[in-house]
């Protein structure tokens, strides 16, 4: 018995010594790294983006693919950027370095999408666009869309099948594992409840094209009567990049719906173009309770309530249209919405022989925002809803940046400036928009147009904040890393 007790005592003593040694090491490490405790207590840590992936949908017609990289990327060496066909990985091109613009005109590609992958200094703030200009035929028009980042919960607002010849949803999976997608929608009459549109499989490195209102996957027959629509795309497994292509019909061409931010109680829709034609705001209320919304228009003259109607009531689970034509009187503008319920918002605009769509945007951050393809007559709209701002505007081509220009934006107003290429003869150029220190929140959009009078063709590109950093959760020292 004495031997057994001595053996147990030895074992406990040994375990105790090991524990003391581990605690001593933990304490020494903690004292050696006091900054780690400070960071953990301060909250999330901002880290530079060192890898990025974008997907550019392709509708089969001729078009241009444009890229723009920021002049200062994140950590991670010199970096690399490649453009490939999604399905087979066939190379299409690559960018030369930070702070340059790259473009390629693609002739009737059979690929339904292109994938852009970047790392190192070329990843932070990477922006890409796909644009199309057809000057004749049934698809005559100017159309563009921002190349999309993969996600799991995505919103689009625009016309429904009753107001368009066809609507196609492009779902692209650029990962090695399969994805499964559910589609739901709201209309002016309420939610489009149906068992269709659920569990759509998207294989790795592939693009599925879903015809909204033209197939069971595209919500079936129930969606055909919708004139206005809020479309929600959710990935149950995996993730997808999504884009929505609309053929309007009646020789009004094609256009792409921009991706909308997640539902929120405060939104700004920038980039409402000047000139004649219809300007219609679309407001979607995803929740089960009605929303009471205050609306304020902001032009170069100041902020005001459209048509003296500063508050509207929008029914739950519906899309409510709101006409802006008379209130804006052809002036470039933005609209601010403040609601007691989370909402989504978009814009339908008609001008000359073409249509374009806009959406709410998040304010530009310290890294600013970018538009990759500028040509024809190119205009930038800047709106400062709360406080005055100074914005630095720089155009960039394949040879580098031009001379920066500072633009003053008074509080509660929208300022429009015409852009110019950094060097004569450039076939296209990029745009960098960066708020200066001390500026209030700024929302931005860019409009391209060509033609005159009834033959004007145009497209709107909402400009969101460049993704230059990501927020990482705090990590601190803990005894649980040493003791199970």
Coordinates of N, CA and C in Angstrom, one line a residue, residues 33 68 84 93 183 186 201 204 254 260 278 290 384 405 436:
X33 N 4.4 40.1 -24.8 CA 3.5 40.6 -25.9 C 2.4 41.3 -25.3
X68 N -9.3 47.5 -63.1 CA -8.6 48.6 -62.5 C -8.0 48.1 -61.1
X84 N -9.4 34.3 -66.6 CA -9.6 33.0 -67.3 C -11.1 32.8 -67.6
X93 N -6.1 36.9 -70.1 CA -5.2 38.0 -70.0 C -4.8 38.2 -68.5
X183 N -34.0 30.7 -54.7 CA -34.5 32.0 -55.2 C -35.8 32.3 -54.7
X186 N -40.1 39.3 -54.4 CA -41.3 40.1 -54.0 C -41.7 40.9 -55.3
X201 N -28.9 23.4 -58.2 CA -27.5 23.0 -58.1 C -26.6 23.8 -59.0
X204 N -19.1 22.9 -59.4 CA -17.8 23.7 -59.3 C -17.4 24.2 -60.7
X254 N -30.6 45.8 -73.9 CA -30.4 44.9 -72.7 C -29.7 45.8 -71.6
X260 N -27.7 45.0 -55.0 CA -28.2 45.9 -54.0 C -27.5 45.5 -52.7
X278 N -38.3 58.8 -68.0 CA -38.8 58.3 -66.7 C -37.7 58.0 -65.7
X290 N -45.4 46.5 -42.3 CA -45.3 47.7 -43.2 C -44.2 48.6 -42.8
X384 N -23.3 64.2 -51.0 CA -22.9 64.2 -49.6 C -24.2 64.5 -48.8
X405 N -7.9 65.6 -59.4 CA -8.8 66.7 -59.3 C -9.6 66.7 -58.1
X436 N -11.5 63.0 -49.2 CA -10.4 63.5 -48.5 C -10.6 63.5 -47.0

